[in-house]
Tab-separated table of C-alpha atoms and ligand atoms in Angstrom:
chain	number	residue	atom	x	y	z
A	1	MET	CA	-11.316	-2.634	-9.492
A	2	LYS	CA	-9.644	-2.662	-6.061
A	3	ILE	CA	-8.696	0.772	-4.742
A	4	VAL	CA	-6.875	2.043	-1.101
A	5	VAL	CA	-7.559	5.975	-0.986
A	6	LEU	CA	-4.384	8.020	0.981
A	7	THR	CA	-5.409	10.880	2.623
A	8	GLY	CA	-4.139	12.899	4.798
A	9	ALA	CA	-4.429	16.994	5.422
A	10	GLY	CA	-5.339	18.926	1.915
A	11	ILE	CA	-8.138	16.637	2.003
A	12	SER	CA	-8.962	18.867	5.138
A	13	ALA	CA	-7.326	21.751	3.898
A	14	GLU	CA	-10.167	23.804	2.315
A	15	SER	CA	-12.888	22.668	4.801
A	16	GLY	CA	-10.840	25.140	7.419
A	17	VAL	CA	-8.299	22.692	9.055
A	18	PRO	CA	-4.770	24.075	9.338
A	19	THR	CA	-1.938	21.354	7.101
A	20	PHE	CA	1.070	20.678	9.360
A	21	ARG	CA	3.318	22.206	7.376
A	22	ASP	CA	1.634	26.106	5.600
A	23	ALA	CA	4.383	27.803	4.718
A	24	ASP	CA	5.714	29.154	7.865
A	25	GLY	CA	6.387	26.115	9.538
A	26	LEU	CA	4.009	26.158	12.253
A	27	TRP	CA	0.958	24.321	13.049
A	28	GLU	CA	-2.174	26.812	14.896
A	29	GLY	CA	1.424	28.658	15.887
A	30	HIS	CA	3.088	25.042	17.399
A	31	ARG	CA	6.337	23.237	16.062
A	32	VAL	CA	4.642	19.625	15.561
A	33	GLU	CA	7.692	18.384	17.881
A	34	GLU	CA	6.399	20.710	19.562
A	35	VAL	CA	2.710	19.082	20.555
A	36	ALA	CA	2.829	15.638	18.744
A	37	THR	CA	4.844	13.600	20.965
A	38	PRO	CA	5.477	10.877	23.979
A	39	GLU	CA	7.791	13.337	25.583
A	40	ALA	CA	6.363	17.101	25.542
A	41	TYR	CA	2.347	15.286	26.656
A	42	ASP	CA	5.046	14.204	29.391
A	43	MET	CA	6.498	17.375	30.076
A	44	ALA	CA	3.626	19.287	29.491
A	45	PRO	CA	0.374	17.472	29.325
A	46	SER	CA	-1.724	20.597	29.283
A	47	THR	CA	-0.432	22.474	27.427
A	48	VAL	CA	-0.962	18.641	24.528
A	49	HIS	CA	-4.486	18.776	26.216
A	50	ARG	CA	-5.453	22.181	25.001
A	51	PHE	CA	-3.897	21.955	21.425
A	52	TYR	CA	-6.568	19.419	20.966
A	53	ASP	CA	-9.179	20.757	22.379
A	54	ALA	CA	-8.646	23.795	20.994
A	55	ARG	CA	-9.528	20.900	17.831
A	56	ARG	CA	-11.970	19.986	18.658
A	57	SER	CA	-14.289	22.211	19.036
A	58	ALA	CA	-13.267	24.219	15.836
A	59	LEU	CA	-14.393	20.188	14.327
A	60	LEU	CA	-17.755	21.389	15.258
A	61	MET	CA	-16.841	24.249	12.792
A	62	VAL	CA	-16.469	22.741	9.457
A	63	GLN	CA	-18.126	20.568	7.524
A	64	PRO	CA	-16.220	18.724	4.711
A	65	ASN	CA	-15.800	19.027	1.201
A	66	ALA	CA	-16.177	18.436	-2.525
A	67	ALA	CA	-12.874	15.861	-1.991
A	68	HIS	CA	-15.292	14.529	1.207
A	69	HIS	CA	-18.145	14.044	-1.045
A	70	ALA	CA	-16.749	12.304	-4.300
A	71	LEU	CA	-14.738	10.262	-2.091
A	72	ALA	CA	-17.966	9.296	-0.438
A	73	ARG	CA	-20.049	9.001	-3.896
A	74	LEU	CA	-16.787	6.647	-5.264
A	75	GLU	CA	-17.472	4.334	-2.005
A	76	GLU	CA	-20.807	3.412	-3.008
A	77	ALA	CA	-20.472	2.814	-6.214
A	78	LEU	CA	-17.370	0.774	-4.502
A	79	GLY	CA	-18.394	-0.789	-2.125
A	80	ASP	CA	-16.239	-2.572	-0.248
A	81	ASP	CA	-13.076	-3.100	-2.887
A	82	LEU	CA	-12.509	0.499	-1.959
A	83	LEU	CA	-10.953	1.367	1.695
A	84	VAL	CA	-10.121	4.932	3.012
A	85	VAL	CA	-6.897	4.555	5.396
A	86	THR	CA	-6.488	7.962	6.257
A	87	GLN	CA	-3.735	9.910	8.739
A	88	ASN	CA	-6.277	12.896	9.769
A	89	ILE	CA	-8.576	12.908	12.860
A	90	ASP	CA	-11.235	14.771	12.306
A	91	ASP	CA	-14.244	12.854	11.353
A	92	LEU	CA	-14.851	15.223	7.924
A	93	HIS	CA	-15.148	11.069	6.142
A	94	GLU	CA	-17.075	9.965	8.008
A	95	ARG	CA	-19.632	13.030	8.374
A	96	ALA	CA	-19.767	12.857	3.653
A	97	GLY	CA	-20.956	9.366	4.482
A	98	SER	CA	-17.996	7.526	3.928
A	99	ARG	CA	-17.752	4.195	6.396
A	100	ARG	CA	-14.468	1.887	5.188
A	101	VAL	CA	-12.089	4.502	6.225
A	102	LEU	CA	-9.801	3.137	8.203
A	103	HIS	CA	-7.364	6.437	10.814
A	104	MET	CA	-3.913	5.088	10.993
A	105	HIS	CA	-2.641	8.409	13.206
A	106	GLY	CA	-6.021	8.046	15.554
A	107	GLU	CA	-9.134	10.198	16.451
A	108	LEU	CA	-10.117	13.715	17.449
A	109	LEU	CA	-13.094	11.895	19.031
A	110	SER	CA	-11.688	9.428	21.272
A	111	ALA	CA	-9.969	9.387	24.031
A	112	LEU	CA	-6.871	6.697	24.884
A	113	CYS	CA	-6.799	6.053	28.433
A	114	ARG	CA	-3.019	5.151	29.541
A	115	ALA	CA	-3.924	2.969	32.622
A	116	CYS	CA	-5.923	0.427	31.496
A	117	ASP	CA	-5.340	0.925	27.656
A	118	GLY	CA	-9.362	1.694	26.972
A	119	ARG	CA	-10.353	3.651	24.176
A	120	VAL	CA	-13.477	5.779	24.353
A	121	ARG	CA	-15.640	8.528	22.133
A	122	TRP	CA	-14.830	12.219	23.344
A	123	ASP	CA	-16.528	14.248	22.528
A	124	SER	CA	-15.031	17.100	25.333
A	125	ASP	CA	-11.977	18.751	26.438
A	126	LEU	CA	-9.491	16.931	28.366
A	127	VAL	CA	-7.325	19.042	29.277
A	128	ASP	CA	-8.899	19.587	33.820
A	129	LEU	CA	-8.458	15.602	33.626
A	130	PRO	CA	-11.877	14.354	33.926
A	131	PRO	CA	-11.887	10.475	35.180
A	132	CYS	CA	-11.516	7.610	32.845
A	133	PRO	CA	-15.909	6.141	31.853
A	134	GLY	CA	-13.662	2.599	31.646
A	135	CYS	CA	-11.877	1.972	35.415
A	136	GLY	CA	-12.272	6.099	36.923
A	137	VAL	CA	-8.012	6.674	36.698
A	138	THR	CA	-7.860	10.403	35.282
A	139	GLU	CA	-5.124	9.185	33.017
A	140	LEU	CA	-7.179	9.815	29.572
A	141	ARG	CA	-5.365	11.725	26.753
A	142	PRO	CA	-6.432	12.125	23.570
A	143	ASP	CA	-6.761	9.261	20.928
A	144	VAL	CA	-4.136	9.769	18.434
A	145	VAL	CA	-0.644	8.801	17.010
A	146	TRP	CA	2.610	10.602	18.001
A	147	PHE	CA	5.990	10.741	16.682
A	148	GLY	CA	7.858	7.059	17.541
A	149	GLU	CA	4.556	5.102	18.211
A	150	ILE	CA	3.026	2.587	16.189
A	151	PRO	CA	-0.111	3.905	13.246
A	152	TYR	CA	-3.296	1.888	13.825
A	153	GLY	CA	-4.091	-0.802	11.475
A	154	MET	CA	-0.794	-1.305	10.488
A	155	ASP	CA	-1.820	-5.292	9.179
A	156	ARG	CA	-4.566	-4.413	7.844
A	157	ILE	CA	-3.621	-1.452	5.572
A	158	SER	CA	-0.024	-3.992	4.241
A	159	VAL	CA	-2.860	-6.142	3.364
A	160	GLU	CA	-4.987	-4.015	1.872
A	161	LEU	CA	-2.222	-2.718	-0.419
A	162	ALA	CA	-1.655	-5.874	-1.870
A	163	ARG	CA	-4.473	-6.405	-3.506
A	164	ALA	CA	-4.482	-3.107	-4.429
A	165	ASP	CA	-5.069	-2.677	-8.747
A	166	LEU	CA	-5.615	1.276	-7.649
A	167	PHE	CA	-3.637	3.317	-5.298
A	168	VAL	CA	-3.872	6.913	-4.865
A	169	SER	CA	-2.360	9.201	-1.988
A	170	ILE	CA	-4.787	12.334	-1.329
A	171	GLY	CA	-3.220	15.910	0.335
A	172	ASN	CA	-0.624	14.434	1.953
A	173	SER	CA	3.043	16.008	1.900
A	174	GLY	CA	4.823	11.878	1.769
A	175	ALA	CA	7.288	13.483	4.445
A	176	VAL	CA	5.235	11.934	7.248
A	177	TYR	CA	6.273	7.274	7.920
A	178	PRO	CA	4.760	4.941	7.433
A	179	ALA	CA	1.684	7.155	5.611
A	180	ALA	CA	5.346	8.622	2.811
A	181	GLY	CA	6.019	4.250	2.178
A	182	PHE	CA	2.833	3.084	1.379
A	183	VAL	CA	2.825	4.809	-2.648
A	184	GLN	CA	6.473	1.553	-2.969
A	185	GLN	CA	5.068	-0.958	-1.067
A	186	ALA	CA	1.768	-0.377	-3.485
A	187	LEU	CA	3.789	-0.093	-6.146
A	188	ARG	CA	5.722	-3.823	-5.130
A	189	TYR	CA	2.893	-6.050	-5.341
A	190	GLY	CA	1.768	-3.861	-9.341
A	191	ALA	CA	-1.018	-1.597	-8.491
A	192	ARG	CA	-1.226	1.774	-10.303
A	193	THR	CA	0.328	4.857	-8.488
A	194	LEU	CA	-1.436	7.975	-8.590
A	195	GLU	CA	-1.173	10.927	-6.842
A	196	LEU	CA	-2.973	14.343	-5.894
A	197	ASN	CA	-2.081	17.092	-4.135
A	198	LEU	CA	-1.616	20.798	-4.534
A	199	GLU	CA	2.353	20.881	-5.200
A	200	PRO	CA	4.788	18.372	-5.701
A	201	SER	CA	5.487	16.386	-2.880
A	202	ASP	CA	8.192	14.004	-1.115
A	203	GLY	CA	6.545	11.394	-3.155
A	204	THR	CA	6.312	12.362	-6.258
A	205	PRO	CA	8.538	10.544	-8.063
A	206	TRP	CA	6.959	6.808	-6.866
A	207	PHE	CA	3.375	7.922	-8.567
A	208	HIS	CA	3.114	6.449	-12.062
A	209	GLU	CA	0.720	10.210	-12.826
A	210	ALA	CA	0.533	13.091	-9.918
A	211	ARG	CA	-2.248	15.612	-11.145
A	212	HIS	CA	-1.879	19.321	-8.966
A	213	GLY	CA	-4.644	22.550	-7.968
A	214	ARG	CA	-6.746	21.504	-4.944
A	215	ALA	CA	-8.745	18.592	-3.743
A	216	SER	CA	-11.334	19.986	-4.013
A	217	GLU	CA	-10.982	19.952	-7.767
A	218	LEU	CA	-9.177	17.505	-8.306
A	219	VAL	CA	-10.781	14.518	-6.531
A	220	PRO	CA	-14.299	15.426	-7.587
A	221	HIS	CA	-13.031	15.343	-11.058
A	222	TRP	CA	-10.707	12.157	-10.477
A	223	VAL	CA	-13.747	9.840	-9.051
A	224	GLU	CA	-16.029	10.818	-12.181
A	225	GLU	CA	-13.603	10.439	-14.944
A	226	LEU	CA	-13.620	6.104	-13.117
A	227	LEU	CA	-17.481	5.727	-13.094
A	228	GLY	CA	-17.401	7.295	-15.744
A	229	THR	CA	-14.985	5.474	-17.380
A	230	ALA	CA	-16.481	2.175	-14.952
A	231	GLN	CA	-19.669	2.518	-16.436
A	232	SER	CA	-19.367	2.301	-19.794
A	233	ALA	CA	-17.190	-1.200	-19.052
A	234	SER	CA	-19.833	-2.528	-17.716
B	1	BJW	C1	-3.125	19.901	-0.387
B	1	BJW	C2	-4.481	21.374	0.402
B	1	BJW	C3	-5.623	21.177	-1.460
B	1	BJW	C4	-2.494	21.689	0.971
B	1	BJW	N1	-5.374	20.687	-1.787
B	1	BJW	N2	-3.723	18.847	-1.792
B	1	BJW	C5	13.555	9.287	9.345
B	1	BJW	C6	13.791	8.351	7.995
B	1	BJW	C7	12.290	7.780	8.386
B	1	BJW	C8	11.904	8.219	9.015
B	1	BJW	C9	11.671	7.742	10.509
B	1	BJW	C10	12.703	8.956	10.997
B	1	BJW	N3	12.127	9.429	11.742
B	1	BJW	C11	11.265	9.175	12.184
B	1	BJW	C12	10.836	8.514	11.490
B	1	BJW	C13	9.404	7.960	11.500
B	1	BJW	C14	8.483	9.066	11.885
B	1	BJW	C15	8.692	9.325	10.401
B	1	BJW	O1	8.431	9.729	9.754
B	1	BJW	N4	9.094	11.201	10.824
B	1	BJW	C16	9.437	12.170	10.045
B	1	BJW	C17	9.051	13.826	10.512
B	1	BJW	C18	10.194	11.853	9.700
B	1	BJW	N5	7.725	7.969	11.930
B	1	BJW	C19	6.628	8.178	12.881
B	1	BJW	O2	7.493	8.128	14.140
B	1	BJW	C20	5.429	6.834	13.115
B	1	BJW	N6	5.198	5.778	13.844
B	1	BJW	C21	6.772	5.027	13.318
B	1	BJW	O3	7.222	4.539	12.268
B	1	BJW	O4	6.340	3.761	14.180
B	1	BJW	C22	7.245	3.038	12.942
B	1	BJW	C23	6.098	1.596	12.656
B	1	BJW	C24	5.612	1.606	11.909
B	1	BJW	C25	4.675	0.648	11.689
B	1	BJW	C26	4.914	-0.315	11.992
B	1	BJW	C27	5.807	0.027	12.795
B	1	BJW	C28	6.657	0.428	13.598
B	1	BJW	C29	4.299	8.078	13.977
B	1	BJW	C30	4.224	8.967	13.166
B	1	BJW	C31	2.934	9.723	13.604
B	1	BJW	C32	2.098	11.589	12.948
B	1	BJW	N7	2.035	12.089	14.003
B	1	BJW	C33	1.129	13.061	13.601
B	1	BJW	C34	0.342	13.218	15.502
B	1	BJW	C35	-1.140	13.732	14.595
B	1	BJW	C36	-2.345	13.691	15.653
B	1	BJW	C37	-2.718	15.245	15.055
B	1	BJW	O5	-3.434	15.020	14.159
B	1	BJW	O6	-2.278	16.005	16.003
B	1	BJW	O7	0.454	13.404	12.567
B	1	BJW	S1	2.573	13.865	12.930
B	1	BJW	C38	1.837	15.189	10.988
B	1	BJW	O8	1.688	14.337	9.820
B	1	BJW	C39	0.515	14.456	11.607
B	1	BJW	C40	-0.065	13.734	9.704
B	1	BJW	O9	-0.411	13.058	9.575
B	1	BJW	C41	1.268	14.151	9.300
B	1	BJW	C42	1.421	13.870	8.546
B	1	BJW	O10	1.188	14.434	7.944
B	1	BJW	P1	0.650	15.619	5.868
B	1	BJW	O11	-1.602	15.022	6.067
B	1	BJW	O12	1.210	14.435	5.024
B	1	BJW	O13	-0.169	16.935	5.919
B	1	BJW	P2	1.652	18.383	5.411
B	1	BJW	O14	0.415	18.882	6.298
B	1	BJW	O15	2.549	17.735	5.623
B	1	BJW	O16	0.438	18.456	4.881
B	1	BJW	C43	-0.259	18.683	3.290
B	1	BJW	C44	-0.402	18.692	1.766
B	1	BJW	O17	-1.372	18.522	1.289
B	1	BJW	C45	0.730	19.308	1.935
B	1	BJW	O18	1.657	18.922	0.186
B	1	BJW	C46	0.260	19.683	0.560
B	1	BJW	O19	1.042	20.896	0.197
B	1	BJW	C47	-1.479	19.733	0.779
B	1	BJW	N8	-1.769	20.735	0.097
B	1	BJW	N9	-3.888	22.632	1.146
B	1	BJW	C48	-4.552	19.321	-1.964
B	1	BJW	N10	-6.612	22.633	-0.904
């Protein structure tokens, strides 16, 4: 069985990484549009750098939770038949042991050079405008996908959705495209669809099944259920 899992901010919430659309509509004190657009970066690069620099250092203080670990166990069992597409820019899937992870909105631990388009692994601050290790120009920005930019890996995601027997969305608001449209794409190709989220999302009506609760409980339970079924069927 081929499975595509889409993860969003909700899977990392219990690790202590704030989601984007918490009750007050603010994201660590900023409106998303203030920091997550190329226009915001052009207008106030230092503000945007400081915001991402703070999130990069905060990443050192958090750990993957039971939901990340459960998906890594699922990959051990399914190998190439599982792909995790994540909207998250943290590295918690990788730290839990997942290897087949596609970061469609980029990665905090990467920098993108606006001069040479090079992508380089980066684990320190960018606010002081360090030179690009590739071309030497001081045009490094966070390697993340802002509103109005094209997410990474779209061709591969379309191919994987077309092949999937099951599409599972975990901790997603269903409010940001193109990820919010994956469920409809998967449905058109004949996949079964399952939502695991704290509460009903904007996309809930599109799923065959929706389970609501904490990712740290729902995901391990779903993985055990699936592996139990897979073992008894073999
Ligand atoms: C839990 C939980 C727990 C909490 N357990 N669950 C009008 C209509 C339609 C589309 C558009 C439109 N105008 C513009 C657009 C397009 C635009 C868009 O979608 N805008 C919307 C606002 C309408 N999209 C784009 O611009 C994208 N690019 C694009 O479309 O290019 C064109 C193109 C596409 C494809 C092919 C060719 C061309 C780019 C979008 C980039 C988004 N970037 C950000 C920032 C990334 C970097 C960073 O992290 O700083 O991505 S914004 C932010 O939102 C971030 C997230 O990945 C993304 C989605 O957030 P997510 O994951 O859903 O998080 P939350 O916080 O919203 O929700 C968390 C959920 O978890 C909630 O449901 C909770 O209940 C739940 N939860 N605790 C389980 N313990």
